[in-house]
PDB file of C-alpha atoms and ligand atoms in Angstrom:
ATOM      1  CA  MET Z 101      -1.370 -18.543  26.354  1.00 47.00           C
ATOM      2  CA  ASN Z 102      -2.506 -20.594  23.294  1.00 49.00           C
ATOM      3  CA  PRO Z 103      -3.996 -23.869  24.495  1.00 50.00           C
ATOM      4  CA  GLU Z 104      -3.590 -25.382  21.068  1.00 50.00           C
ATOM      5  CA  LYS Z 105       0.017 -25.051  21.207  1.00 50.00           C
ATOM      6  CA  SER Z 106       0.736 -26.076  24.596  1.00 49.00           C
ATOM      7  CA  LYS Z 107      -1.278 -29.231  23.771  1.00 50.00           C
ATOM      8  CA  THR Z 108       0.847 -30.221  20.811  1.00 52.00           C
ATOM      9  CA  ALA Z 109       4.000 -29.337  22.732  1.00 52.00           C
ATOM     10  CA  ASN Z 110       2.749 -32.100  25.312  1.00 60.00           C
ATOM     11  CA  THR Z 111       1.908 -34.999  22.924  1.00 62.00           C
ATOM     12  CA  PRO Z 112       4.426 -37.871  22.620  1.00 61.00           C
ATOM     13  CA  GLU Z 113       4.469 -37.422  18.829  1.00 68.00           C
ATOM     14  CA  ALA Z 114       6.313 -34.039  19.215  1.00 73.00           C
ATOM     15  CA  GLU Z 115       9.322 -35.575  21.033  1.00 78.00           C
ATOM     16  CA  PRO Z 116      12.288 -35.966  18.527  1.00 78.00           C
ATOM     17  CA  ALA Z 117      13.010 -39.606  18.134  1.00 77.00           C
ATOM     18  CA  PRO Z 118      16.274 -41.207  17.530  1.00 79.00           C
ATOM     19  CA  THR Z 119      16.464 -42.813  13.957  1.00 80.00           C
ATOM     20  CA  LEU Z 120      19.261 -44.197  11.834  1.00 80.00           C
ATOM     21  CA  ASN Z 121      20.096 -42.275   8.796  1.00 80.00           C
ATOM     22  CA  THR Z 122      23.082 -43.111   6.456  1.00 83.00           C
ATOM     23  CA  VAL Z 123      25.057 -39.964   5.199  1.00 83.00           C
ATOM     24  CA  PRO Z 124      24.840 -40.222   1.271  1.00 85.00           C
ATOM     25  CA  MET Z 125      27.950 -41.297  -0.424  1.00 89.00           C
ATOM     26  CA  TRP Z 126      27.939 -38.816  -2.967  1.00 91.00           C
ATOM     27  CA  LEU Z 127      28.490 -36.106  -0.482  1.00 92.00           C
ATOM     28  CA  PHE Z 128      31.790 -37.632   0.378  1.00 93.00           C
ATOM     29  CA  GLY Z 129      32.540 -37.730  -3.297  1.00 94.00           C
ATOM     30  CA  ALA Z 130      31.525 -34.112  -3.947  1.00 95.00           C
ATOM     31  CA  LEU Z 131      33.869 -33.049  -0.728  1.00 95.00           C
ATOM     32  CA  PHE Z 132      36.677 -34.766  -2.230  1.00 96.00           C
ATOM     33  CA  VAL Z 133      36.370 -33.227  -5.708  1.00 96.00           C
ATOM     34  CA  LEU Z 134      36.107 -29.802  -4.111  1.00 95.00           C
ATOM     35  CA  LEU Z 135      39.185 -30.332  -2.045  1.00 95.00           C
ATOM     36  CA  CYS Z 136      41.240 -31.492  -5.027  1.00 95.00           C
ATOM     37  CA  THR Z 137      39.945 -28.686  -7.184  1.00 95.00           C
ATOM     38  CA  GLY Z 138      40.800 -26.304  -4.301  1.00 92.00           C
ATOM     39  CA  ALA Z 139      44.208 -27.706  -3.945  1.00 90.00           C
ATOM     40  CA  ILE Z 140      45.035 -27.364  -7.625  1.00 90.00           C
ATOM     41  CA  TYR Z 141      43.879 -23.922  -7.995  1.00 89.00           C
ATOM     42  CA  PHE Z 142      45.798 -22.819  -4.735  1.00 84.00           C
ATOM     43  CA  ASP Z 143      49.076 -24.366  -6.059  1.00 81.00           C
ATOM     44  CA  ALA Z 144      48.790 -22.822  -9.730  1.00 81.00           C
ATOM     45  CA  ARG Z 145      48.563 -19.392  -8.338  1.00 75.00           C
ATOM     46  CA  GLY Z 146      51.723 -19.831  -5.903  1.00 70.00           C
ATOM     47  CA  GLY Z 147      49.497 -20.159  -2.654  1.00 71.00           C
ATOM     48  CA  TRP Z 148      49.317 -16.906  -0.837  1.00 67.00           C
ATOM     49  CA  PHE Z 149      52.940 -15.923  -1.867  1.00 69.00           C
ATOM     50  CA  ASP Z 150      53.443 -13.255  -4.724  1.00 66.00           C
ATOM     51  CA  ALA Z 151      54.953 -15.160  -7.693  1.00 61.00           C
ATOM     52  CA  ARG Z 152      57.732 -12.581  -7.880  1.00 63.00           C
ATOM     53  CA  VAL Z 153      59.282 -14.228  -4.514  1.00 62.00           C
ATOM     54  CA  TYR Z 154      60.193 -17.267  -6.804  1.00 60.00           C
ATOM     55  CA  GLN Z 155      62.211 -15.141  -9.494  1.00 62.00           C
ATOM     56  CA  PRO Z 156      65.686 -15.716  -9.572  1.00 61.00           C
ATOM     57  CA  TYR Z 157      68.253 -13.000  -8.006  1.00 64.00           C
ATOM     58  CA  VAL Z 158      69.065 -10.451 -10.586  1.00 67.00           C
ATOM     59  CA  ARG Z 159      72.275  -8.268  -9.505  1.00 66.00           C
ATOM     60  CA  PRO Z 160      71.106  -4.800  -9.732  1.00 62.00           C
ATOM     61  CA  PRO Z 161      72.805  -2.244 -12.113  1.00 60.00           C
ATOM     62  CA  GLU Z 162      76.105  -0.809 -10.905  1.00 56.00           C
ATOM     63  CA  ASP Z 163      74.408   2.447 -10.072  1.00 55.00           C
ATOM     64  CA  PHE Z 164      72.719   0.821  -7.018  1.00 53.00           C
ATOM     65  CA  GLN Z 165      75.807  -0.759  -5.770  1.00 51.00           C
ATOM     66  CA  PRO Z 166      77.164   0.935  -2.688  1.00 51.00           C
ATOM     67  CA  ARG Z 167      80.213   3.034  -3.830  1.00 52.00           C
ATOM     68  CA  ASP Z 168      82.762   1.116  -2.120  1.00 51.00           C
ATOM     69  CA  PRO Z 169      85.130  -0.204  -4.534  1.00 50.00           C
ATOM     70  CA  GLY Z 170      87.277  -2.363  -1.973  1.00 50.00           C
ATOM     71  CA  GLY Z 171      84.484  -3.478  -0.030  1.00 57.00           C
ATOM     72  CA  GLU Z 172      85.757  -1.522   2.781  1.00 63.00           C
ATOM     73  CA  ASN Z 173      83.494   0.098   5.245  1.00 69.00           C
ATOM     74  CA  LEU Z 174      84.062   3.500   4.129  1.00 87.00           C
ATOM     75  CA  GLY Z 175      81.233   4.855   6.083  1.00 89.00           C
ATOM     76  CA  ALA Z 176      83.030   4.261   9.451  1.00 91.00           C
ATOM     77  CA  GLY Z 177      85.885   6.096   8.281  1.00 94.00           C
ATOM     78  CA  LYS Z 178      83.794   8.907   6.891  1.00 94.00           C
ATOM     79  CA  ARG Z 179      82.123   9.459  10.497  1.00 93.00           C
ATOM     80  CA  VAL Z 180      85.649   9.837  11.810  1.00 95.00           C
ATOM     81  CA  TYR Z 181      86.705  12.148   8.871  1.00 96.00           C
ATOM     82  CA  ASP Z 182      83.579  14.428   9.601  1.00 96.00           C
ATOM     83  CA  MET Z 183      84.215  14.468  13.239  1.00 95.00           C
ATOM     84  CA  ALA Z 184      88.021  14.962  13.542  1.00 97.00           C
ATOM     85  CA  CYS Z 185      89.500  16.238  10.136  1.00 97.00           C
ATOM     86  CA  ALA Z 186      86.708  18.149   8.190  1.00 97.00           C
ATOM     87  CA  VAL Z 187      87.095  21.128  10.548  1.00 96.00           C
ATOM     88  CA  CYS Z 188      90.396  22.017   9.025  1.00 97.00           C
ATOM     89  CA  HIS Z 189      90.492  20.015   5.767  1.00 97.00           C
ATOM     90  CA  MET Z 190      86.869  20.804   5.063  1.00 97.00           C
ATOM     91  CA  PRO Z 191      84.372  18.095   4.356  1.00 96.00           C
ATOM     92  CA  SER Z 192      85.118  18.418   0.627  1.00 97.00           C
ATOM     93  CA  GLY Z 193      88.670  17.687   1.516  1.00 97.00           C
ATOM     94  CA  LEU Z 194      89.810  20.675  -0.558  1.00 97.00           C
ATOM     95  CA  GLY Z 195      91.791  22.316   2.697  1.00 96.00           C
ATOM     96  CA  ASN Z 196      91.216  25.402   4.426  1.00 96.00           C
ATOM     97  CA  PRO Z 197      93.386  28.557   3.618  1.00 94.00           C
ATOM     98  CA  GLY Z 198      91.979  29.978   6.891  1.00 94.00           C
ATOM     99  CA  VAL Z 199      94.011  27.464   9.024  1.00 94.00           C
ATOM    100  CA  HIS Z 200      96.683  26.720   6.344  1.00 96.00           C
ATOM    101  CA  ALA Z 201      95.140  23.053   5.927  1.00 97.00           C
ATOM    102  CA  PRO Z 202      96.425  21.596   2.625  1.00 98.00           C
ATOM    103  CA  PRO Z 203      94.033  19.552   0.392  1.00 98.00           C
ATOM    104  CA  ILE Z 204      93.353  15.860   1.260  1.00 98.00           C
ATOM    105  CA  ALA Z 205      91.515  15.306  -2.084  1.00 97.00           C
ATOM    106  CA  GLY Z 206      94.438  14.927  -4.625  1.00 97.00           C
ATOM    107  CA  SER Z 207      97.299  14.931  -2.173  1.00 98.00           C
ATOM    108  CA  GLU Z 208     100.158  12.706  -3.128  1.00 97.00           C
ATOM    109  CA  TRP Z 209     100.720  12.194   0.947  1.00 98.00           C
ATOM    110  CA  VAL Z 210      97.297  10.452   0.936  1.00 98.00           C
ATOM    111  CA  VAL Z 211      97.503   8.157  -1.900  1.00 97.00           C
ATOM    112  CA  ALA Z 212     101.098   6.988  -1.204  1.00 97.00           C
ATOM    113  CA  PRO Z 213     101.998   3.327  -1.813  1.00 96.00           C
ATOM    114  CA  GLY Z 214     101.648   2.761   1.944  1.00 96.00           C
ATOM    115  CA  PRO Z 215     100.406   4.395   4.997  1.00 97.00           C
ATOM    116  CA  ASN Z 216     103.494   4.523   7.154  1.00 97.00           C
ATOM    117  CA  ARG Z 217     103.862   8.463   6.935  1.00 98.00           C
ATOM    118  CA  LEU Z 218     100.095   9.062   6.972  1.00 98.00           C
ATOM    119  CA  ILE Z 219      99.728   6.977  10.282  1.00 98.00           C
ATOM    120  CA  ARG Z 220     102.640   9.157  11.811  1.00 98.00           C
ATOM    121  CA  ILE Z 221     100.983  12.309  10.821  1.00 98.00           C
ATOM    122  CA  VAL Z 222      97.517  11.562  12.332  1.00 98.00           C
ATOM    123  CA  LEU Z 223      99.229  10.090  15.608  1.00 98.00           C
ATOM    124  CA  HIS Z 224     101.516  12.943  16.322  1.00 98.00           C
ATOM    125  CA  GLY Z 225     100.514  15.868  13.994  1.00 97.00           C
ATOM    126  CA  LEU Z 226     102.376  18.080  11.583  1.00 98.00           C
ATOM    127  CA  GLN Z 227     104.022  21.466  11.217  1.00 97.00           C
ATOM    128  CA  GLY Z 228     106.641  23.122   9.125  1.00 97.00           C
ATOM    129  CA  PRO Z 229     107.014  23.561   5.418  1.00 97.00           C
ATOM    130  CA  ILE Z 230     105.408  21.022   3.211  1.00 98.00           C
ATOM    131  CA  GLU Z 231     104.669  20.555  -0.443  1.00 97.00           C
ATOM    132  CA  VAL Z 232     101.101  19.191  -1.280  1.00 97.00           C
ATOM    133  CA  ALA Z 233      99.957  18.825  -4.939  1.00 96.00           C
ATOM    134  CA  GLY Z 234     102.621  21.349  -6.052  1.00 96.00           C
ATOM    135  CA  LYS Z 235     101.706  23.951  -3.679  1.00 96.00           C
ATOM    136  CA  GLN Z 236     103.737  25.230  -0.663  1.00 97.00           C
ATOM    137  CA  TYR Z 237     102.230  25.211   2.820  1.00 97.00           C
ATOM    138  CA  GLY Z 238     103.711  25.378   6.408  1.00 96.00           C
ATOM    139  CA  ALA Z 239     101.988  28.292   8.250  1.00 96.00           C
ATOM    140  CA  GLY Z 240      99.622  25.978  10.140  1.00 96.00           C
ATOM    141  CA  VAL Z 241      99.940  23.086  12.730  1.00 97.00           C
ATOM    142  CA  MET Z 242      98.100  19.923  12.658  1.00 97.00           C
ATOM    143  CA  THR Z 243      97.326  18.630  16.176  1.00 96.00           C
ATOM    144  CA  PRO Z 244      98.004  14.996  17.480  1.00 97.00           C
ATOM    145  CA  PHE Z 245      95.400  12.477  17.574  1.00 97.00           C
ATOM    146  CA  LYS Z 246      97.074   9.574  19.276  1.00 97.00           C
ATOM    147  CA  ASP Z 247      95.397  10.030  22.507  1.00 96.00           C
ATOM    148  CA  VAL Z 248      91.913  10.799  20.760  1.00 95.00           C
ATOM    149  CA  LEU Z 249      91.449   8.175  18.070  1.00 96.00           C
ATOM    150  CA  SER Z 250      92.035   4.445  18.491  1.00 96.00           C
ATOM    151  CA  ASP Z 251      93.661   2.194  15.999  1.00 96.00           C
ATOM    152  CA  GLN Z 252      90.463   1.269  14.621  1.00 95.00           C
ATOM    153  CA  ASP Z 253      89.451   4.901  13.855  1.00 95.00           C
ATOM    154  CA  ILE Z 254      92.710   5.698  12.337  1.00 97.00           C
ATOM    155  CA  ALA Z 255      92.668   2.858  10.275  1.00 96.00           C
ATOM    156  CA  ALA Z 256      88.926   3.825   9.196  1.00 95.00           C
ATOM    157  CA  VAL Z 257      89.546   7.427   8.307  1.00 97.00           C
ATOM    158  CA  LEU Z 258      92.908   6.592   6.553  1.00 97.00           C
ATOM    159  CA  THR Z 259      91.161   4.140   4.456  1.00 96.00           C
ATOM    160  CA  PHE Z 260      88.312   6.658   3.719  1.00 96.00           C
ATOM    161  CA  ILE Z 261      90.743   9.094   2.595  1.00 97.00           C
ATOM    162  CA  ARG Z 262      92.904   6.913   0.433  1.00 97.00           C
ATOM    163  CA  MET Z 263      89.816   4.986  -1.068  1.00 95.00           C
ATOM    164  CA  ASN Z 264      87.057   7.865  -1.359  1.00 95.00           C
ATOM    165  CA  PRO Z 265      85.524   7.623  -4.593  1.00 93.00           C
ATOM    166  CA  GLU Z 266      84.542  10.961  -4.569  1.00 94.00           C
ATOM    167  CA  TRP Z 267      88.147  12.219  -4.688  1.00 96.00           C
ATOM    168  CA  LYS Z 268      88.809   9.382  -7.362  1.00 95.00           C
ATOM    169  CA  HIS Z 269      91.403   7.952  -4.780  1.00 96.00           C
ATOM    170  CA  LYS Z 270      92.196   4.295  -5.312  1.00 94.00           C
ATOM    171  CA  ALA Z 271      94.935   3.530  -2.831  1.00 95.00           C
ATOM    172  CA  THR Z 272      95.068   0.376  -0.581  1.00 94.00           C
ATOM    173  CA  PRO Z 273      93.202   0.096   2.698  1.00 94.00           C
ATOM    174  CA  VAL Z 274      94.609   0.579   6.124  1.00 95.00           C
ATOM    175  CA  THR Z 275      94.411  -1.948   9.050  1.00 94.00           C
ATOM    176  CA  PRO Z 276      94.378  -1.496  12.693  1.00 95.00           C
ATOM    177  CA  ALA Z 277      97.256  -3.794  12.812  1.00 96.00           C
ATOM    178  CA  GLN Z 278      99.187  -1.396  10.669  1.00 97.00           C
ATOM    179  CA  VAL Z 279      98.458   1.524  12.916  1.00 97.00           C
ATOM    180  CA  ALA Z 280      99.080  -0.438  16.141  1.00 97.00           C
ATOM    181  CA  LYS Z 281     102.578  -1.317  14.824  1.00 97.00           C
ATOM    182  CA  VAL Z 282     103.413   2.463  14.103  1.00 97.00           C
ATOM    183  CA  ARG Z 283     102.029   3.549  17.324  1.00 97.00           C
ATOM    184  CA  GLU Z 284     104.346   1.073  19.201  1.00 97.00           C
ATOM    185  CA  LEU Z 285     107.410   2.111  17.053  1.00 97.00           C
ATOM    186  CA  THR Z 286     106.805   5.699  17.840  1.00 97.00           C
ATOM    187  CA  LYS Z 287     105.635   5.642  21.424  1.00 95.00           C
ATOM    188  CA  ASP Z 288     108.386   7.443  23.026  1.00 96.00           C
ATOM    189  CA  ARG Z 289     107.850  10.388  20.530  1.00 94.00           C
ATOM    190  CA  GLY Z 290     105.217  11.865  22.969  1.00 90.00           C
ATOM    191  CA  SER Z 291     103.217  14.572  21.217  1.00 89.00           C
ATOM    192  CA  VAL Z 292     106.153  16.014  19.066  1.00 96.00           C
ATOM    193  CA  ASN Z 293     104.743  17.074  15.587  1.00 97.00           C
ATOM    194  CA  TRP Z 294     106.280  15.593  12.537  1.00 97.00           C
ATOM    195  CA  THR Z 295     107.884  17.678   9.917  1.00 97.00           C
ATOM    196  CA  ALA Z 296     107.503  16.848   6.112  1.00 97.00           C
ATOM    197  CA  ALA Z 297     111.494  16.793   6.027  1.00 97.00           C
ATOM    198  CA  GLU Z 298     111.320  14.054   8.896  1.00 97.00           C
ATOM    199  CA  LEU Z 299     108.590  12.083   7.311  1.00 97.00           C
ATOM    200  CA  LEU Z 300     110.350  11.917   3.897  1.00 97.00           C
ATOM    201  CA  GLN Z 301     113.125  10.037   5.419  1.00 97.00           C
ATOM    202  CA  ILE Z 302     110.460   7.126   6.407  1.00 96.00           C
ATOM    203  CA  PRO Z 303     109.838   4.553   3.742  1.00 95.00           C
ATOM    204  CA  GLU Z 304     106.205   4.898   2.466  1.00 93.00           C
ATOM    205  CA  SER Z 305     105.411   1.304   2.727  1.00 88.00           C
ATOM    206  CA  ASP Z 306     107.095  -1.797   4.531  1.00 84.00           C
TER     207      ASP Z 306
HETATM  208  C1  HEC F 598      93.533  21.755  13.628  1.00 65.96           C
HETATM  209  C2  HEC F 598      93.443  21.370  11.956  1.00 65.96           C
HETATM  210  C3  HEC F 598      93.629  20.184  11.587  1.00 65.96           C
HETATM  211  C4  HEC F 598      92.877  18.953  11.845  1.00 65.96           C
HETATM  212  C5  HEC F 598      91.817  18.963  12.744  1.00 65.96           C
HETATM  213  C6  HEC F 598      93.409  17.899  11.084  1.00 65.96           C
HETATM  214  N1  HEC F 598      94.557  18.608  10.323  1.00 65.96           N
HETATM  215 FE1  HEC F 598      95.541  17.427   8.680  1.00 65.96          FE
HETATM  216  N2  HEC F 598      96.597  19.077   8.557  1.00 65.96           N
HETATM  217  C7  HEC F 598      96.512  20.406   9.110  1.00 65.96           C
HETATM  218  C8  HEC F 598      97.606  21.412   8.574  1.00 65.96           C
HETATM  219  C9  HEC F 598      97.718  22.810   8.997  1.00 65.96           C
HETATM  220  C10 HEC F 598      98.441  20.435   7.855  1.00 65.96           C
HETATM  221  C11 HEC F 598      99.645  20.951   7.448  1.00 65.96           C
HETATM  222  C12 HEC F 598     100.813  21.129   8.222  1.00 65.96           C
HETATM  223  C13 HEC F 598     102.105  21.654   7.780  1.00 65.96           C
HETATM  224  O1  HEC F 598     101.979  22.846   7.116  1.00 65.96           O
HETATM  225  O2  HEC F 598     103.322  21.048   7.909  1.00 65.96           O
HETATM  226  C14 HEC F 598      97.860  19.080   7.646  1.00 65.96           C
HETATM  227  C15 HEC F 598      98.230  18.247   6.933  1.00 65.96           C
HETATM  228  C16 HEC F 598      97.730  16.925   6.960  1.00 65.96           C
HETATM  229  C17 HEC F 598      98.399  15.875   6.005  1.00 65.96           C
HETATM  230  C18 HEC F 598      99.563  16.062   5.059  1.00 65.96           C
HETATM  231  C19 HEC F 598      99.244  17.001   3.843  1.00 65.96           C
HETATM  232  C20 HEC F 598      97.948  16.588   3.029  1.00 65.96           C
HETATM  233  O3  HEC F 598      97.230  17.495   2.749  1.00 65.96           O
HETATM  234  O4  HEC F 598      98.032  15.538   2.532  1.00 65.96           O
HETATM  235  C21 HEC F 598      97.621  14.806   6.026  1.00 65.96           C
HETATM  236  C22 HEC F 598      97.437  13.510   5.292  1.00 65.96           C
HETATM  237  C23 HEC F 598      96.419  15.277   7.055  1.00 65.96           C
HETATM  238  N3  HEC F 598      96.644  16.472   7.373  1.00 65.96           N
HETATM  239  C24 HEC F 598      95.282  14.482   7.363  1.00 65.96           C
HETATM  240  C25 HEC F 598      94.559  14.761   8.426  1.00 65.96           C
HETATM  241  C26 HEC F 598      93.424  13.751   8.856  1.00 65.96           C
HETATM  242  C27 HEC F 598      93.351  12.381   8.512  1.00 65.96           C
HETATM  243  C28 HEC F 598      92.807  14.228   9.799  1.00 65.96           C
HETATM  244  C29 HEC F 598      91.828  13.704  10.817  1.00 65.96           C
HETATM  245  C30 HEC F 598      92.160  12.398  11.650  1.00 65.96           C
HETATM  246  C31 HEC F 598      93.440  15.753  10.129  1.00 65.96           C
HETATM  247  N4  HEC F 598      94.396  15.873   9.160  1.00 65.96           N
HETATM  248  C32 HEC F 598      93.018  16.582  11.002  1.00 65.96           C
HETATM  249  C33 HEC F 598      95.598  20.600   9.780  1.00 65.96           C
HETATM  250  C34 HEC F 598      94.668  19.890  10.494  1.00 65.96           C
END
């Protein structure tokens, strides 16, 4: 132990004594100037936000727009098509000679003014001779979908095949209400397939 040090520590002079000391005014002034400079610097640089956030919204060029001319949700219809129709009509819509399925792409039945015949084809199926895009078909049978697809599904898939930009189709969309109406009108038909001759008697649109 160092005797010198313990002695100093014990002397009353070493005790801290409370004294009155004023804070210098220039310190407040300096602090104020510092805060102002900081705030101006911060504001001028957009705070911690990227300055681009404040740029006005610019519509992206057409190429980046969803290819959805009618503003319809073609995606839902495409899913139904891939699941229920593509097996025979092919994902390309070009049809399949193997099952005698005519093309959907470029078919006058598909882009008809109204969906009255199309809805019936999907609800009850189709068989017998039919001309599609100038070619004769008739050796195949299309199965009914009335117990498999809802009004929403049928409306979606028909909207998709009528408006698919890849096939350059620009017909009108089909609503679930239109499907429900035809379903009700034909409810006593059961699962009897339509023939093209029968469908041609029905007006294409209301
Ligand atoms: C089992 C195979 C098969 C499936 C699945 C099928 N089709 Fe067909 N589809 C056919 C055949 C075969 C014909 C032609 C019938 C005939 O010769 O009378 C046809 C005809 C059509 C026609 C009229 C002719 C034309 O090509 O424009 C439309 C429209 C059509 N199908 C739409 C659909 C849609 C929509 C779906 C899915 C919901 C579907 N098909 C599912 C086999 C199928």
